[in-house]
mmCIF file of N, CA and C in Angstrom:
data_model
loop_
_atom_site.group_PDB
_atom_site.id
_atom_site.type_symbol
_atom_site.label_atom_id
_atom_site.label_comp_id
_atom_site.label_asym_id
_atom_site.label_seq_id
_atom_site.Cartn_x
_atom_site.Cartn_y
_atom_site.Cartn_z
ATOM 1 N N MET A 20 122.066 93.843 118.382
ATOM 2 C CA MET A 20 120.794 93.174 118.195
ATOM 3 C C MET A 20 120.228 93.562 116.836
ATOM 4 N N ARG A 21 119.821 92.587 116.084
ATOM 5 C CA ARG A 21 119.238 92.825 114.763
ATOM 6 C C ARG A 21 117.730 92.673 114.859
ATOM 7 N N VAL A 22 117.025 93.699 114.450
ATOM 8 C CA VAL A 22 115.561 93.656 114.438
ATOM 9 C C VAL A 22 115.129 93.291 113.027
ATOM 10 N N VAL A 23 114.374 92.230 112.908
ATOM 11 C CA VAL A 23 113.928 91.787 111.590
ATOM 12 C C VAL A 23 112.417 91.659 111.585
ATOM 13 N N GLY A 24 111.830 92.196 110.560
ATOM 14 C CA GLY A 24 110.408 92.030 110.334
ATOM 15 C C GLY A 24 110.225 91.231 109.066
ATOM 16 N N SER A 25 109.004 91.064 108.666
ATOM 17 C CA SER A 25 108.712 90.309 107.470
ATOM 18 C C SER A 25 107.625 91.010 106.690
ATOM 19 N N CYS A 26 107.854 91.145 105.415
ATOM 20 C CA CYS A 26 106.821 91.650 104.520
ATOM 21 C C CYS A 26 106.481 90.472 103.629
ATOM 22 N N SER A 27 105.351 89.848 103.881
ATOM 23 C CA SER A 27 105.025 88.642 103.129
ATOM 24 C C SER A 27 103.855 88.885 102.201
ATOM 25 N N THR A 28 103.917 88.229 101.068
ATOM 26 C CA THR A 28 102.841 88.326 100.092
ATOM 27 C C THR A 28 102.292 86.935 99.847
ATOM 28 N N SER A 29 100.988 86.836 99.696
ATOM 29 C CA SER A 29 100.375 85.544 99.415
ATOM 30 C C SER A 29 100.255 85.330 97.917
ATOM 31 N N SER A 30 100.444 86.376 97.166
ATOM 32 C CA SER A 30 100.498 86.285 95.714
ATOM 33 C C SER A 30 101.750 87.043 95.281
ATOM 34 N N ASP A 31 102.123 86.926 94.061
ATOM 35 C CA ASP A 31 103.356 87.574 93.613
ATOM 36 C C ASP A 31 103.088 89.054 93.372
ATOM 37 N N ARG A 32 103.246 89.856 94.408
ATOM 38 C CA ARG A 32 103.027 91.305 94.326
ATOM 39 C C ARG A 32 104.380 91.999 94.301
ATOM 40 N N ALA A 33 104.970 92.101 93.115
ATOM 41 C CA ALA A 33 106.306 92.677 92.949
ATOM 42 C C ALA A 33 106.373 94.097 93.484
ATOM 43 N N GLU A 34 105.288 94.855 93.397
ATOM 44 C CA GLU A 34 105.298 96.237 93.859
ATOM 45 C C GLU A 34 105.486 96.313 95.375
ATOM 46 N N VAL A 35 105.033 95.309 96.100
ATOM 47 C CA VAL A 35 105.242 95.268 97.549
ATOM 48 C C VAL A 35 106.719 95.006 97.843
ATOM 49 N N ARG A 36 107.294 94.020 97.140
ATOM 50 C CA ARG A 36 108.731 93.739 97.311
ATOM 51 C C ARG A 36 109.567 94.972 96.968
ATOM 52 N N ASP A 37 109.207 95.654 95.897
ATOM 53 C CA ASP A 37 109.955 96.844 95.480
ATOM 54 C C ASP A 37 109.883 97.947 96.524
ATOM 55 N N ALA A 38 108.711 98.158 97.108
ATOM 56 C CA ALA A 38 108.542 99.208 98.117
ATOM 57 C C ALA A 38 109.352 98.910 99.371
ATOM 58 N N ALA A 39 109.519 97.630 99.706
ATOM 59 C CA ALA A 39 110.243 97.239 100.916
ATOM 60 C C ALA A 39 111.743 97.053 100.679
ATOM 61 N N ALA A 40 112.189 97.144 99.453
ATOM 62 C CA ALA A 40 113.590 96.850 99.109
ATOM 63 C C ALA A 40 114.589 97.711 99.872
ATOM 64 N N ALA A 41 114.254 98.950 100.164
ATOM 65 C CA ALA A 41 115.185 99.841 100.868
ATOM 66 C C ALA A 41 115.436 99.405 102.311
ATOM 67 N N TRP A 42 114.623 98.510 102.832
ATOM 68 C CA TRP A 42 114.782 98.015 104.204
ATOM 69 C C TRP A 42 115.438 96.627 104.240
ATOM 70 N N THR A 43 116.054 96.212 103.143
ATOM 71 C CA THR A 43 116.742 94.924 103.098
ATOM 72 C C THR A 43 117.743 94.848 104.245
ATOM 73 N N GLY A 44 117.763 93.745 104.932
ATOM 74 C CA GLY A 44 118.620 93.567 106.099
ATOM 75 C C GLY A 44 117.849 93.749 107.392
ATOM 76 N N ARG A 45 116.763 94.512 107.333
ATOM 77 C CA ARG A 45 115.901 94.686 108.500
ATOM 78 C C ARG A 45 114.538 94.062 108.271
ATOM 79 N N VAL A 46 114.152 93.934 107.014
ATOM 80 C CA VAL A 46 112.858 93.349 106.663
ATOM 81 C C VAL A 46 113.093 92.297 105.584
ATOM 82 N N ASP A 47 112.682 91.078 105.860
ATOM 83 C CA ASP A 47 112.768 90.002 104.881
ATOM 84 C C ASP A 47 111.462 89.951 104.104
ATOM 85 N N THR A 48 111.549 89.873 102.793
ATOM 86 C CA THR A 48 110.360 89.778 101.959
ATOM 87 C C THR A 48 110.226 88.338 101.480
ATOM 88 N N VAL A 49 109.077 87.756 101.744
ATOM 89 C CA VAL A 49 108.836 86.357 101.383
ATOM 90 C C VAL A 49 107.467 86.218 100.724
ATOM 91 N N THR A 50 107.326 85.192 99.920
ATOM 92 C CA THR A 50 106.022 84.823 99.383
ATOM 93 C C THR A 50 105.592 83.566 100.127
ATOM 94 N N ALA A 51 104.408 83.615 100.714
ATOM 95 C CA ALA A 51 103.944 82.501 101.543
ATOM 96 C C ALA A 51 102.485 82.196 101.236
ATOM 97 N N ARG A 52 102.124 80.976 101.411
ATOM 98 C CA ARG A 52 100.726 80.565 101.268
ATOM 99 C C ARG A 52 100.051 80.660 102.631
ATOM 100 N N THR A 53 98.824 81.127 102.619
ATOM 101 C CA THR A 53 98.048 81.173 103.854
ATOM 102 C C THR A 53 96.634 80.681 103.567
ATOM 103 N N GLY A 54 95.894 80.455 104.604
ATOM 104 C CA GLY A 54 94.496 80.089 104.460
ATOM 105 C C GLY A 54 93.604 81.301 104.263
ATOM 106 N N ARG A 55 94.189 82.484 104.402
ATOM 107 C CA ARG A 55 93.412 83.723 104.276
ATOM 108 C C ARG A 55 93.300 84.112 102.814
ATOM 109 N N VAL A 56 92.113 84.486 102.406
ATOM 110 C CA VAL A 56 91.906 84.926 101.032
ATOM 111 C C VAL A 56 91.606 86.418 100.961
ATOM 112 N N ASP A 57 91.570 87.089 102.112
ATOM 113 C CA ASP A 57 91.192 88.500 102.146
ATOM 114 C C ASP A 57 92.393 89.447 102.189
ATOM 115 N N VAL A 58 93.614 88.907 102.204
ATOM 116 C CA VAL A 58 94.808 89.739 102.315
ATOM 117 C C VAL A 58 95.854 89.260 101.304
ATOM 118 N N ASP A 59 96.402 90.198 100.523
ATOM 119 C CA ASP A 59 97.460 89.868 99.565
ATOM 120 C C ASP A 59 98.851 90.047 100.154
ATOM 121 N N ALA A 60 99.008 90.938 101.145
ATOM 122 C CA ALA A 60 100.339 91.178 101.714
ATOM 123 C C ALA A 60 100.214 91.678 103.149
ATOM 124 N N LEU A 61 101.224 91.350 103.962
ATOM 125 C CA LEU A 61 101.277 91.775 105.360
ATOM 126 C C LEU A 61 102.681 92.238 105.700
ATOM 127 N N LEU A 62 102.786 93.248 106.542
ATOM 128 C CA LEU A 62 104.047 93.632 107.157
ATOM 129 C C LEU A 62 103.952 93.183 108.610
ATOM 130 N N ILE A 63 104.837 92.266 108.984
ATOM 131 C CA ILE A 63 104.811 91.701 110.330
ATOM 132 C C ILE A 63 105.901 92.362 111.166
ATOM 133 N N ARG A 64 105.502 92.925 112.310
ATOM 134 C CA ARG A 64 106.453 93.548 113.230
ATOM 135 C C ARG A 64 107.321 92.478 113.886
ATOM 136 N N PRO A 65 108.445 92.881 114.500
ATOM 137 C CA PRO A 65 109.299 91.905 115.188
ATOM 138 C C PRO A 65 108.587 91.145 116.308
ATOM 139 N N ASP A 66 107.534 91.736 116.891
ATOM 140 C CA ASP A 66 106.817 91.038 117.965
ATOM 141 C C ASP A 66 105.711 90.123 117.431
ATOM 142 N N GLY A 67 105.598 90.003 116.110
ATOM 143 C CA GLY A 67 104.656 89.078 115.502
ATOM 144 C C GLY A 67 103.309 89.666 115.136
ATOM 145 N N CYS A 68 103.061 90.911 115.471
ATOM 146 C CA CYS A 68 101.788 91.567 115.131
ATOM 147 C C CYS A 68 101.866 92.174 113.731
ATOM 148 N N ALA A 69 100.730 92.268 113.077
ATOM 149 C CA ALA A 69 100.676 92.899 111.757
ATOM 150 C C ALA A 69 100.733 94.413 111.906
ATOM 151 N N ALA A 70 101.644 95.034 111.168
ATOM 152 C CA ALA A 70 101.774 96.488 111.186
ATOM 153 C C ALA A 70 101.073 97.139 110.003
ATOM 154 N N TRP A 71 100.810 96.355 108.966
ATOM 155 C CA TRP A 71 100.202 96.865 107.739
ATOM 156 C C TRP A 71 99.647 95.681 106.969
ATOM 157 N N ALA A 72 98.558 95.898 106.235
ATOM 158 C CA ALA A 72 97.977 94.837 105.411
ATOM 159 C C ALA A 72 97.456 95.418 104.106
ATOM 160 N N LEU A 73 97.552 94.630 103.059
ATOM 161 C CA LEU A 73 97.000 94.991 101.759
ATOM 162 C C LEU A 73 95.855 94.027 101.455
ATOM 163 N N PRO A 74 94.616 94.527 101.474
ATOM 164 C CA PRO A 74 93.478 93.655 101.183
ATOM 165 C C PRO A 74 93.575 93.058 99.777
ATOM 166 N N SER A 75 93.074 91.871 99.610
ATOM 167 C CA SER A 75 93.100 91.184 98.314
ATOM 168 C C SER A 75 92.474 92.030 97.223
ATOM 169 N N GLY A 76 93.150 92.036 96.076
ATOM 170 C CA GLY A 76 92.615 92.728 94.912
ATOM 171 C C GLY A 76 92.773 94.233 94.909
ATOM 172 N N ARG A 77 93.283 94.813 95.969
ATOM 173 C CA ARG A 77 93.461 96.265 96.035
ATOM 174 C C ARG A 77 94.789 96.675 95.421
ATOM 175 N N ASP A 78 94.823 97.888 94.865
ATOM 176 C CA ASP A 78 96.081 98.451 94.387
ATOM 177 C C ASP A 78 96.912 98.871 95.587
ATOM 178 N N LEU A 79 98.217 98.761 95.456
ATOM 179 C CA LEU A 79 99.116 99.154 96.535
ATOM 180 C C LEU A 79 99.166 100.668 96.663
ATOM 181 N N ASP A 80 98.941 101.170 97.872
ATOM 182 C CA ASP A 80 99.213 102.559 98.218
ATOM 183 C C ASP A 80 100.574 102.525 98.910
ATOM 184 N N ALA A 81 101.637 102.706 98.125
ATOM 185 C CA ALA A 81 102.997 102.553 98.647
ATOM 186 C C ALA A 81 103.279 103.500 99.800
ATOM 187 N N THR A 82 102.621 104.643 99.839
ATOM 188 C CA THR A 82 102.853 105.610 100.907
ATOM 189 C C THR A 82 102.549 105.007 102.279
ATOM 190 N N THR A 83 101.459 104.277 102.403
ATOM 191 C CA THR A 83 101.111 103.703 103.704
ATOM 192 C C THR A 83 102.079 102.591 104.092
ATOM 193 N N LEU A 84 102.527 101.791 103.118
ATOM 194 C CA LEU A 84 103.502 100.747 103.412
ATOM 195 C C LEU A 84 104.829 101.361 103.837
ATOM 196 N N VAL A 85 105.299 102.357 103.111
ATOM 197 C CA VAL A 85 106.564 103.024 103.446
ATOM 198 C C VAL A 85 106.472 103.685 104.810
ATOM 199 N N ARG A 86 105.343 104.277 105.135
ATOM 200 C CA ARG A 86 105.153 104.890 106.456
ATOM 201 C C ARG A 86 105.243 103.829 107.560
ATOM 202 N N ALA A 87 104.602 102.688 107.358
ATOM 203 C CA ALA A 87 104.664 101.610 108.354
ATOM 204 C C ALA A 87 106.085 101.058 108.466
ATOM 205 N N LEU A 88 106.765 100.881 107.352
ATOM 206 C CA LEU A 88 108.150 100.415 107.387
ATOM 207 C C LEU A 88 109.024 101.379 108.175
ATOM 208 N N GLY A 89 108.868 102.679 107.925
ATOM 209 C CA GLY A 89 109.658 103.686 108.640
ATOM 210 C C GLY A 89 109.346 103.725 110.124
ATOM 211 N N THR A 90 108.079 103.557 110.478
ATOM 212 C CA THR A 90 107.683 103.572 111.883
ATOM 213 C C THR A 90 108.311 102.419 112.647
ATOM 214 N N TRP A 91 108.283 101.231 112.078
ATOM 215 C CA TRP A 91 108.729 100.038 112.795
ATOM 216 C C TRP A 91 110.204 99.682 112.580
ATOM 217 N N PHE A 92 110.789 100.138 111.456
ATOM 218 C CA PHE A 92 112.150 99.706 111.129
ATOM 219 C C PHE A 92 113.116 100.851 110.838
ATOM 220 N N GLY A 93 112.701 102.079 111.107
ATOM 221 C CA GLY A 93 113.590 103.222 110.924
ATOM 222 C C GLY A 93 113.669 103.659 109.472
ATOM 223 N N GLN A 94 114.548 104.596 109.229
ATOM 224 C CA GLN A 94 114.731 105.132 107.891
ATOM 225 C C GLN A 94 115.344 104.077 106.987
ATOM 226 N N PRO A 95 115.028 104.134 105.676
ATOM 227 C CA PRO A 95 115.587 103.137 104.762
ATOM 228 C C PRO A 95 117.100 103.258 104.669
ATOM 229 N N ALA A 96 117.737 102.157 104.316
ATOM 230 C CA ALA A 96 119.208 102.123 104.213
ATOM 231 C C ALA A 96 119.675 102.912 103.005
#
């Protein structure tokens, strides 16, 4: 069974893609348009719930994203 999550960005946030790169194969990184203007990036768990969010205009705290990735998708490859 393959567990796949999604780390999606509503704007081109390369630093989010870079932080999630070690989970390639378990987490797909996509850029998507949404109606929400208050969030620049989301980590979506396999069950569809948000595990992490980056509010619009905020700098990335990669530590919190990496912690959420590790919690939901195990150690990086």
